[in-house]
mmCIF file of C-alpha atoms in Angstrom:
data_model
loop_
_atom_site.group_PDB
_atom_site.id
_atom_site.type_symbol
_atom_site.label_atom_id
_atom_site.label_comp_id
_atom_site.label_asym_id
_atom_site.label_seq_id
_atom_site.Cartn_x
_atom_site.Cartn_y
_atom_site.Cartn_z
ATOM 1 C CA UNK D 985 -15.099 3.232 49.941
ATOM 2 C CA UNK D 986 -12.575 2.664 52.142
ATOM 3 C CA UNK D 987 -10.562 -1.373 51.988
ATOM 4 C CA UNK D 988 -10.017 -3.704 54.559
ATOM 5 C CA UNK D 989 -6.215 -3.574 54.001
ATOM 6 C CA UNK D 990 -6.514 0.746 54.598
ATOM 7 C CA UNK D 991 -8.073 0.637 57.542
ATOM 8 C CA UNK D 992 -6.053 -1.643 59.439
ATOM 9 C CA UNK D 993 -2.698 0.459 58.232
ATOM 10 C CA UNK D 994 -4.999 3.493 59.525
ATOM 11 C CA UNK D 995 -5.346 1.591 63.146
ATOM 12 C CA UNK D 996 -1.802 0.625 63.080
ATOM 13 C CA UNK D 997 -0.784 4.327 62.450
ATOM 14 C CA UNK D 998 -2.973 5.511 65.057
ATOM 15 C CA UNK D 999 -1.626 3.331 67.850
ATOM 16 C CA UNK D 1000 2.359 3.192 66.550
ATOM 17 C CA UNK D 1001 2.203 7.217 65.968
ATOM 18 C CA UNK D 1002 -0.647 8.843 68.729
ATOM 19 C CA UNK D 1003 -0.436 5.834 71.361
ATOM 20 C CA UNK D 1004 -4.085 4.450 71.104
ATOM 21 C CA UNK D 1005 -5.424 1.418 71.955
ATOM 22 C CA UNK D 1006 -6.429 -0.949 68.993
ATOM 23 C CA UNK D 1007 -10.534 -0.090 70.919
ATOM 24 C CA UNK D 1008 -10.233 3.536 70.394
ATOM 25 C CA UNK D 1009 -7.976 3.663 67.348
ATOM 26 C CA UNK D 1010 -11.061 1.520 66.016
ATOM 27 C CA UNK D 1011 -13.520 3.793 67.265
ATOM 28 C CA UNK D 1012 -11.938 7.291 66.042
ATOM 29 C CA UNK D 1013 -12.125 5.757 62.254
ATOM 30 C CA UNK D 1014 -15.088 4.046 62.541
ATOM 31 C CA UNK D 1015 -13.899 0.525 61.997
ATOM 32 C CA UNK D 1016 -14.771 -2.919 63.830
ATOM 33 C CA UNK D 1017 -12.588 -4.657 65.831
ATOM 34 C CA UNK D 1018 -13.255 -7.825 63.716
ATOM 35 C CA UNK D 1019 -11.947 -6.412 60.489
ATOM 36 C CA UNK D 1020 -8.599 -5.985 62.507
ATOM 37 C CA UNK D 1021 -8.079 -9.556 63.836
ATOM 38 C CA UNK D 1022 -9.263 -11.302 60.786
ATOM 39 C CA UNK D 1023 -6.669 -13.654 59.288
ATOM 40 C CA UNK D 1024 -7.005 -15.061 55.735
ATOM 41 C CA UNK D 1025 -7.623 -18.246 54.940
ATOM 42 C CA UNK D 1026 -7.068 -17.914 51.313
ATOM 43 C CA UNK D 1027 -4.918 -20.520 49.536
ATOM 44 C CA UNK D 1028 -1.301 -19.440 47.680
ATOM 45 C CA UNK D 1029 -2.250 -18.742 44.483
ATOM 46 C CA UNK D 1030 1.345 -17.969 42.779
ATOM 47 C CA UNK D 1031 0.727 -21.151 40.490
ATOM 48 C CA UNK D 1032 -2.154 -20.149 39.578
ATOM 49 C CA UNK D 1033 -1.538 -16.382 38.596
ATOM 50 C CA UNK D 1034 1.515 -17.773 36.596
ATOM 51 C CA UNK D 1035 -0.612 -19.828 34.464
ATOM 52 C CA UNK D 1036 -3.382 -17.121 34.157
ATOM 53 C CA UNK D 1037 -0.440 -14.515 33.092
ATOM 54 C CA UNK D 1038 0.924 -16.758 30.568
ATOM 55 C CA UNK D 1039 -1.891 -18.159 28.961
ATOM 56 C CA UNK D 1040 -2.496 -14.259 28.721
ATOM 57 C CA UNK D 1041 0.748 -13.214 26.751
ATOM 58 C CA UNK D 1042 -0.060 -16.188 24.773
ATOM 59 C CA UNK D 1043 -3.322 -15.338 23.927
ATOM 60 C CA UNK D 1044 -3.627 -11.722 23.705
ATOM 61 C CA UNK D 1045 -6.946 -11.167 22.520
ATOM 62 C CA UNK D 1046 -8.916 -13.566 25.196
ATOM 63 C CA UNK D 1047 -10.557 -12.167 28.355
ATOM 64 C CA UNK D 1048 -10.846 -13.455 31.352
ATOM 65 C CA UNK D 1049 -13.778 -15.370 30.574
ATOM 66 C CA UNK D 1050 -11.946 -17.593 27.798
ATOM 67 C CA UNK D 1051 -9.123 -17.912 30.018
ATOM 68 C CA UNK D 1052 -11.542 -18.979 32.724
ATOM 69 C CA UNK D 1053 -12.599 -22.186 30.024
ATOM 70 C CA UNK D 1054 -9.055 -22.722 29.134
ATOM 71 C CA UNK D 1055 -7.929 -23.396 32.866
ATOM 72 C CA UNK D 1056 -10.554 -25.266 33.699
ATOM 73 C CA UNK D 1057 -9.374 -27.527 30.438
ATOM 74 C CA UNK D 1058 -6.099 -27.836 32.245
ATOM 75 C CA UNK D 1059 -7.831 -29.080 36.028
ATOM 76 C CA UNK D 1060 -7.274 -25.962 37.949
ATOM 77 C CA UNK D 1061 -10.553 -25.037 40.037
ATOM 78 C CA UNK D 1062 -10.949 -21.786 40.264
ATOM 79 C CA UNK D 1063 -14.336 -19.734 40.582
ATOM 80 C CA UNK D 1064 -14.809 -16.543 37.334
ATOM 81 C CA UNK D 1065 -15.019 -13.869 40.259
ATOM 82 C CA UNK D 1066 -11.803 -15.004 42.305
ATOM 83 C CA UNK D 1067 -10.488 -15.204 38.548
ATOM 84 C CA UNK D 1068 -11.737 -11.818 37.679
ATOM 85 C CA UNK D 1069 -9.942 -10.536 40.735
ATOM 86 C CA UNK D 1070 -6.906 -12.172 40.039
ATOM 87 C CA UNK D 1071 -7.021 -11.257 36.597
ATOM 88 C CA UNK D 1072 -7.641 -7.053 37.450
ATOM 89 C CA UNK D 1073 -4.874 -7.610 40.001
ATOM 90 C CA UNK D 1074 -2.209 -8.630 37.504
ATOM 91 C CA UNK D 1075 -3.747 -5.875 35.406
ATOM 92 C CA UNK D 1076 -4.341 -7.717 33.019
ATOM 93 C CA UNK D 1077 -7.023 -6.256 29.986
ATOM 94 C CA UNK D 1078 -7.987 -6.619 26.687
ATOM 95 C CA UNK D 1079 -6.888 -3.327 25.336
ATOM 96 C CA UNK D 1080 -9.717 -1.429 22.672
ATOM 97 C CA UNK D 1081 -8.217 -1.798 19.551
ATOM 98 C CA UNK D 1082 -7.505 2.241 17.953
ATOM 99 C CA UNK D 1083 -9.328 1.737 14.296
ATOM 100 C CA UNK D 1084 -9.769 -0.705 12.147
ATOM 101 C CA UNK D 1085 -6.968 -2.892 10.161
ATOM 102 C CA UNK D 1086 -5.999 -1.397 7.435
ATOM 103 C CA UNK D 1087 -5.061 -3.152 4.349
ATOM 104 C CA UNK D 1088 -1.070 -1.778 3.781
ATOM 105 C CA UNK D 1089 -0.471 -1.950 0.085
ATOM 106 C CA UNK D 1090 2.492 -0.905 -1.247
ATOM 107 C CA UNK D 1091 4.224 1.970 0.445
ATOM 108 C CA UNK D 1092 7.433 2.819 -1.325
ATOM 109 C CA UNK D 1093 7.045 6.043 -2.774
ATOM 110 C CA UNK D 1094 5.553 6.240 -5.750
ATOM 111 C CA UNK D 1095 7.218 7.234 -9.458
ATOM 112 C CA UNK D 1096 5.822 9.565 -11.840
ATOM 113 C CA UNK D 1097 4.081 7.523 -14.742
ATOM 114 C CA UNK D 1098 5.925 7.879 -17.794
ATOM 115 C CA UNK D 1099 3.863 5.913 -20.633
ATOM 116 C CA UNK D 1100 0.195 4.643 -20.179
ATOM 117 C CA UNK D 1101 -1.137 1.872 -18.121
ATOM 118 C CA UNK D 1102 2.178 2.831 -15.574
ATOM 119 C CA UNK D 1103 -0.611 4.240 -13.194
ATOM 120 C CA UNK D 1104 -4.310 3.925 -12.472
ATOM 121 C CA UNK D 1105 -6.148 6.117 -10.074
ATOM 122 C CA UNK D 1106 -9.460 4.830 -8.493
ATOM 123 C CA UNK D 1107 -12.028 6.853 -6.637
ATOM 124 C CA UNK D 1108 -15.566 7.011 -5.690
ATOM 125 C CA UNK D 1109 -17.909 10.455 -6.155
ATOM 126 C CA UNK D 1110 -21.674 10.326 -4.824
ATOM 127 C CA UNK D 1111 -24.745 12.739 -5.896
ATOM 128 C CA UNK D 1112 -28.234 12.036 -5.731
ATOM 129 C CA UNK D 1113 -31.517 11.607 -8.204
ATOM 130 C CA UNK D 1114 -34.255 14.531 -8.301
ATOM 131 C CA UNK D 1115 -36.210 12.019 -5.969
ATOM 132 C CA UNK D 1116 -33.532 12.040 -3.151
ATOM 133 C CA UNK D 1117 -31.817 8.412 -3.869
ATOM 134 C CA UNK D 1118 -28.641 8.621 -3.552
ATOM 135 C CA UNK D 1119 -25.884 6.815 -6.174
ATOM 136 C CA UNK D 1120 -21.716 6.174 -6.451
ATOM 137 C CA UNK D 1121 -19.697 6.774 -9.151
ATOM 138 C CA UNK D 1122 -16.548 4.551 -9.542
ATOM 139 C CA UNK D 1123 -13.997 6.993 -11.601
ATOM 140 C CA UNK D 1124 -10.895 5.670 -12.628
ATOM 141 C CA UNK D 1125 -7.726 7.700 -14.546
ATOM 142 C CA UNK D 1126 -4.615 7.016 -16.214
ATOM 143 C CA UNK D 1127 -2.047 9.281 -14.187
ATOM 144 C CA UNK D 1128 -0.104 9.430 -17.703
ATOM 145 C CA UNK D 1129 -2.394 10.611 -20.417
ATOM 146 C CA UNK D 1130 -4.969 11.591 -18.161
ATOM 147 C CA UNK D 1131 -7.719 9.848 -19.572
ATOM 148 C CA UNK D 1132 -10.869 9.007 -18.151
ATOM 149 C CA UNK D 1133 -10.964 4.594 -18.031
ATOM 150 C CA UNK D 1134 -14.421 4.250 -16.575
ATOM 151 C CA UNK D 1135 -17.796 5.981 -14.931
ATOM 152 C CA UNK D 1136 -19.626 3.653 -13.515
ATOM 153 C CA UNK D 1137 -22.575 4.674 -11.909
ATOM 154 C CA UNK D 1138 -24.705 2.218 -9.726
ATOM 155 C CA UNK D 1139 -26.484 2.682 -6.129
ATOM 156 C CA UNK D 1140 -23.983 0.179 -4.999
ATOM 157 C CA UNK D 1141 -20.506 -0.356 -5.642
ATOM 158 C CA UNK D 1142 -18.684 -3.593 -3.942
ATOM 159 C CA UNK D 1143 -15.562 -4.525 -4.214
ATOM 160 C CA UNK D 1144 -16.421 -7.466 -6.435
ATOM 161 C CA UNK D 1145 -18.004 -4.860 -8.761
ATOM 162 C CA UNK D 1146 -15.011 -2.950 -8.826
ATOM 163 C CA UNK D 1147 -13.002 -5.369 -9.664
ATOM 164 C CA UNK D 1148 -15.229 -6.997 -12.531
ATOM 165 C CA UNK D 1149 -14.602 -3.495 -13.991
ATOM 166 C CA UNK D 1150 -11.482 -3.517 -13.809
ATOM 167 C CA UNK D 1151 -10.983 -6.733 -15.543
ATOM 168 C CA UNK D 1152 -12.920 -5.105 -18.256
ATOM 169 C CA UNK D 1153 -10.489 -2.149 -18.239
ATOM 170 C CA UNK D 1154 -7.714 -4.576 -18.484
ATOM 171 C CA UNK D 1155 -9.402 -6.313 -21.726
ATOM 172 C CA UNK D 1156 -9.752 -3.064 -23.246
ATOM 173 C CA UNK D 1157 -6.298 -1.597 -22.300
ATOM 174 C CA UNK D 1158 -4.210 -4.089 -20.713
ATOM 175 C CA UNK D 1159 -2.616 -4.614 -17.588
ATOM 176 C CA UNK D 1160 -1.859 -1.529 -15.225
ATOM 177 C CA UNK D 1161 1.459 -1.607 -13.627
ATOM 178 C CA UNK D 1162 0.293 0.337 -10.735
ATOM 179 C CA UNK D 1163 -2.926 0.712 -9.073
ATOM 180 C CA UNK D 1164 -3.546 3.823 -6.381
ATOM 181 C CA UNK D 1165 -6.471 4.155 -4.643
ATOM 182 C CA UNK D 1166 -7.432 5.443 -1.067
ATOM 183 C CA UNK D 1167 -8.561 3.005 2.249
ATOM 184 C CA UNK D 1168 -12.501 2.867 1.855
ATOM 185 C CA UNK D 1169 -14.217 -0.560 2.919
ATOM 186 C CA UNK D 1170 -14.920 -1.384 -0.966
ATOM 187 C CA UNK D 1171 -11.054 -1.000 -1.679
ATOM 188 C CA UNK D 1172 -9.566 -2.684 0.978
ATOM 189 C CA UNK D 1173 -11.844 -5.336 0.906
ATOM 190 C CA UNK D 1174 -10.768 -9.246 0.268
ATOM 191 C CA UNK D 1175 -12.244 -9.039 -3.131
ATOM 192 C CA UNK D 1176 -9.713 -6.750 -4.179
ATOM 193 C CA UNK D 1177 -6.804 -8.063 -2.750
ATOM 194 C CA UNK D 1178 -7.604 -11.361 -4.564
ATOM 195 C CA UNK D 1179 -8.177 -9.358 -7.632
ATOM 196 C CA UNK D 1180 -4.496 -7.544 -7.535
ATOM 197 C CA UNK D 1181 -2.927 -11.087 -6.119
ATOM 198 C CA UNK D 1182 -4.400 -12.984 -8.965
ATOM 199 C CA UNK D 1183 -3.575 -10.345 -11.370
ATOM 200 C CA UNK D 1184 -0.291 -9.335 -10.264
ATOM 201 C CA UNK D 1185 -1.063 -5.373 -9.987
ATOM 202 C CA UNK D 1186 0.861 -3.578 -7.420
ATOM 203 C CA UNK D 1187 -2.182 -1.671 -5.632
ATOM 204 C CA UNK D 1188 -1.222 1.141 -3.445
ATOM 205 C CA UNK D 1189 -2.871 2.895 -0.633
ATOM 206 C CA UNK D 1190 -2.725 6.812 0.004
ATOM 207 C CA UNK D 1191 -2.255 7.659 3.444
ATOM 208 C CA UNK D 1192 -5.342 7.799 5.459
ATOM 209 C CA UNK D 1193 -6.178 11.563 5.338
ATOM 210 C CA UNK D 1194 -3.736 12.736 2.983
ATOM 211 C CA UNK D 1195 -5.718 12.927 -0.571
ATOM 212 C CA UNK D 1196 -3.319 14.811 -1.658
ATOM 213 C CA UNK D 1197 -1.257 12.023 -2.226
ATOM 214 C CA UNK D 1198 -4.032 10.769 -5.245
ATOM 215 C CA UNK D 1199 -4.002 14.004 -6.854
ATOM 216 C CA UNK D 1200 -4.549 13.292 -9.878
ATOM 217 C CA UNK D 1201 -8.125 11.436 -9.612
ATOM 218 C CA UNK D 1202 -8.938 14.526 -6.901
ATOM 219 C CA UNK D 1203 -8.561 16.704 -9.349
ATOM 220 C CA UNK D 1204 -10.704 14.987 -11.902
ATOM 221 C CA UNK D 1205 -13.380 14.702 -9.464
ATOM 222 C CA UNK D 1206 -13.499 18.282 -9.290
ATOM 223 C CA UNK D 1207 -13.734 19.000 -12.886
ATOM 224 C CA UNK D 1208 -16.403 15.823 -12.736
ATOM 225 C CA UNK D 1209 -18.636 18.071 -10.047
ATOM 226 C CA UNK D 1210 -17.882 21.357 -11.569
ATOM 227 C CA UNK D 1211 -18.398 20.570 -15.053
ATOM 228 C CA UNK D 1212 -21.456 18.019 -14.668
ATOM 229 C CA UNK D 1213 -23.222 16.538 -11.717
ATOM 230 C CA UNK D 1214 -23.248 20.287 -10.201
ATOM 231 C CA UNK D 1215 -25.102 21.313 -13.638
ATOM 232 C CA UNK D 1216 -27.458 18.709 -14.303
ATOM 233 C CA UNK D 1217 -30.680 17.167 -12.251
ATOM 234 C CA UNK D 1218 -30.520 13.642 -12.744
ATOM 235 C CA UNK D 1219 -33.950 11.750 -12.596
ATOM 236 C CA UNK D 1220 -32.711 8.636 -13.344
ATOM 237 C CA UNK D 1221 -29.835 6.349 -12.894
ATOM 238 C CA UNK D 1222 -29.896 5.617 -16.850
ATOM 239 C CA UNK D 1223 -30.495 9.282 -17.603
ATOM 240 C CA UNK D 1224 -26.960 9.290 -15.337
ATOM 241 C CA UNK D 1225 -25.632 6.899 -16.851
ATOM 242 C CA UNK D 1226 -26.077 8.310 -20.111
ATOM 243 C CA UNK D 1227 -24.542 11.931 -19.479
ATOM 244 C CA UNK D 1228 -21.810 10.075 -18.083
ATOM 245 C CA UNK D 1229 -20.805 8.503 -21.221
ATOM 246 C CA UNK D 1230 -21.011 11.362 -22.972
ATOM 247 C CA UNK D 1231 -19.225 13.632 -20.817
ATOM 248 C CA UNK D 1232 -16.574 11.146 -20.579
ATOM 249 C CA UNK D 1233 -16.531 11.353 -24.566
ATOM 250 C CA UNK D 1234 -16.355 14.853 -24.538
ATOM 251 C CA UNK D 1235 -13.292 14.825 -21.877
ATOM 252 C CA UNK D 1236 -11.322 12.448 -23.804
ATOM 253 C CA UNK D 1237 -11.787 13.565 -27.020
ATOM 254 C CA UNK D 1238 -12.466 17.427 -27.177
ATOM 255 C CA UNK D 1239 -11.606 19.162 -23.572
ATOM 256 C CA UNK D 1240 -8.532 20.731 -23.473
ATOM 257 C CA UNK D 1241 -6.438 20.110 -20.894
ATOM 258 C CA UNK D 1242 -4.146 22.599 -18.920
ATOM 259 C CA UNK D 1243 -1.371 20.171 -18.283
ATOM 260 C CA UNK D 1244 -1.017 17.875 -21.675
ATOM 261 C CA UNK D 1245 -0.040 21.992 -23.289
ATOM 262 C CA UNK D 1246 -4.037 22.276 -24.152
ATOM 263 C CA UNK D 1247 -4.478 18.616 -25.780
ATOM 264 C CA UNK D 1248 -7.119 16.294 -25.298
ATOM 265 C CA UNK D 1249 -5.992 12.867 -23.744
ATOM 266 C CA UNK D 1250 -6.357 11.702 -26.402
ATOM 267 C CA UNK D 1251 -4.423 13.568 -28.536
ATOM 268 C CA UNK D 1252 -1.410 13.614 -26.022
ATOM 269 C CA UNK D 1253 -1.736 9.408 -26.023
ATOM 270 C CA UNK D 1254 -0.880 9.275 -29.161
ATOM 271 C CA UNK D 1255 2.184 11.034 -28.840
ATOM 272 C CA UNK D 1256 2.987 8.956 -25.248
ATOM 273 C CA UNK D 1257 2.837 5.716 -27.356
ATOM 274 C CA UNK D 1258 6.561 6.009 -29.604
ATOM 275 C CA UNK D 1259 7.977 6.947 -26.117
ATOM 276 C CA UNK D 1260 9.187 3.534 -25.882
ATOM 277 C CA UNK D 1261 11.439 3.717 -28.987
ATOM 278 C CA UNK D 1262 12.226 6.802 -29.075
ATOM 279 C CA UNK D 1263 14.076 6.253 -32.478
ATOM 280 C CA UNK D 1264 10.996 6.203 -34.476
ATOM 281 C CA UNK D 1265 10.623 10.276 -33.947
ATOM 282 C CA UNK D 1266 13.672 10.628 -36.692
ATOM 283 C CA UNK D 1267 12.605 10.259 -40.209
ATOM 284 C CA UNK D 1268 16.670 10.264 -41.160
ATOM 285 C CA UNK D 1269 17.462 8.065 -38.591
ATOM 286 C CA UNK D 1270 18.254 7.558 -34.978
ATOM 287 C CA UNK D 1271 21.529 9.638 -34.551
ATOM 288 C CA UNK D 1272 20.923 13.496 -33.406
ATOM 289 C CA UNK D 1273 21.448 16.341 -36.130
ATOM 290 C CA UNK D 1274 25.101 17.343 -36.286
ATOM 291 C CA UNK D 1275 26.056 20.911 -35.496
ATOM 292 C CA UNK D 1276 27.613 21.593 -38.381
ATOM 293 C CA UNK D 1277 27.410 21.122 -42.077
ATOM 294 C CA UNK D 1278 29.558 19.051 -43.947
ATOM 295 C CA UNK D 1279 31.101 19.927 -47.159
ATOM 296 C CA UNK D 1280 30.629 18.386 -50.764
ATOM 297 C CA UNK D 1281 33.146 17.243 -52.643
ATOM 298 C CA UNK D 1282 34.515 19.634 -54.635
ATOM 299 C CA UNK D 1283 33.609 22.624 -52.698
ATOM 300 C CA UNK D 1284 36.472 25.493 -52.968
ATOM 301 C CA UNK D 1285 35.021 27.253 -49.904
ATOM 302 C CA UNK D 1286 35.125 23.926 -47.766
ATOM 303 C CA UNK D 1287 39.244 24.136 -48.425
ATOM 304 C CA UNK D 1288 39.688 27.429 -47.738
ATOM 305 C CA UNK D 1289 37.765 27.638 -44.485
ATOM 306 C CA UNK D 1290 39.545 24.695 -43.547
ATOM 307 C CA UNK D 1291 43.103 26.109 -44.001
ATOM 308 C CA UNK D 1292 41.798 29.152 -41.846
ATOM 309 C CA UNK D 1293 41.343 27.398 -38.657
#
């Protein structure tokens, strides 16, 4: 569909360029006459695409139609179409948003734990009952000693659940310095921000994507799926709920693991707690071994070695 505004720059260049008349310039494109020798009657509208275009970088998120009510407010009378037009003229458009907001965490990069409760890791694992229902496991690991916190298994899992377990955790262990967990809906949502505000956690979010960077609770969840849930037929969410506990029991207490030198986490716990005085690991005393002996008094050797050097 050819515009007004075309077609008479077509007749123009017909009769500047080839010599026509405006009749047969007309008549060659297949225009009328009319469309040539109309003259607008349309008002200036400069004021009125100022205020549309600033009430629009004010207001980014408002379409035309709210912008419509807003200069109406102010006493400009203005039909929506004419302000549609105006408005796709000055190109102006809501642009689509590319995902949803994300809630940002921390992002400085994150240390290696060094004693327990530096690091909790948070994550979510799914499976299904013999009669096709499906149910969510919360897990949640110390990075340190590698024990397993919590298995909570429900059919749903908010974010106020999650965080009611975690103020359990807290009871039982204390306070985590650092909380890591990826971006789904339950942890991002404002009941877990209020939980680490109120508490005072640092909670920080992996990179969307990039699970590597929560290794530690992927690589539980593996052994979780591997060991149990890809072994047993479930029936019922207690039934789950039971094996749960006790596999946790078993992971804690008797599973070796490849990274603690072949200790349980619990054994290797133990030996993270006298990290923080390191003293306490000498019986003698705090100072390290000396090289040498040192003689006793009245040692003939002691002289005689001494007299050497």
């Amino acid at each position: 569909m050819v515009t007004s505004a075309a077609e008479r720059e077509a007749v123009a260049h017909l009769v500047d360029a080839h010599g026509m008349s405006e009749r047969r310039a007309c008549k060659t494109i297949g225009s009328c006459r009319m469309t040539m020798r109309y003259k607008t009657t349309r008002t200036d509208d400069a004021g009125l695409r100022q205020r549309m275009k600033a009430i629009a970088h004010e207001r980014r998120r408002f379409g035309y139609r709210r912008v419509h009510v807003l200069l109406k407010r102010e006493g400009y009378r203005v039909n929506h179409k004419k302000l549609f037009r105006l408005y796709r003229e000055e190109k102006l458009a809501v642009r689509r948003r590319g995902g949803r907001k994300r809630a940002i965490g921390t992002r400085a990069p994150m240390m290696a734990p060094m004693a327990p409760n530096d690091r909790w890791s948070l994550d979510f694992v799914s499976d299904q009952l013999t009669c096709g229902r499906r149910f969510r496991i919360l897990t949640v690991v110390d990075d340190c000693t590698r024990e397993c916190l919590a298995l909570v298994a429900d059919t749903s899992l908010s974010g106020v659940r999650v965080a009611r377990e975690l103020d359990r955790l807290m009871i039982e262990r204390g306070k985590p310095k650092t909380v890591v967990s990826d971006n789904g809906s339950e942890l991002t949502s404002n009941a877990i921000l209020i939980w680490a505000d109120q508490s005072r956690v640092a909670w920080h979010y992996i990179a969307p994507g990039k699970p590597m960077q929560n290794a530690f609770i992927e690589s539980f969840n593996g052994r979780l799926r591997d060991e149990l849930l890809n072994e047993t037929l479930f029936s019922s969410l207690v039934q789950a709920r039971v094996a749960l506990g006790c596999w946790r029991a078993d992971y804690n207490d008797t599973r070796p693991h490849s990274q603690l030198g072949w200790r349980t986490p619990s054994e290797f716990a133990l030996t993270c707690l006298p990290r923080r005085d390191l003293a306490l690991r000498y019986a003698d005393g705090s100072a390290p071994a000396p090289v040498a002996t040192t003689a006793q008094p009245g040692n003939p050797s002691a002289t005689s070695e001494l007299g050497i050097g």
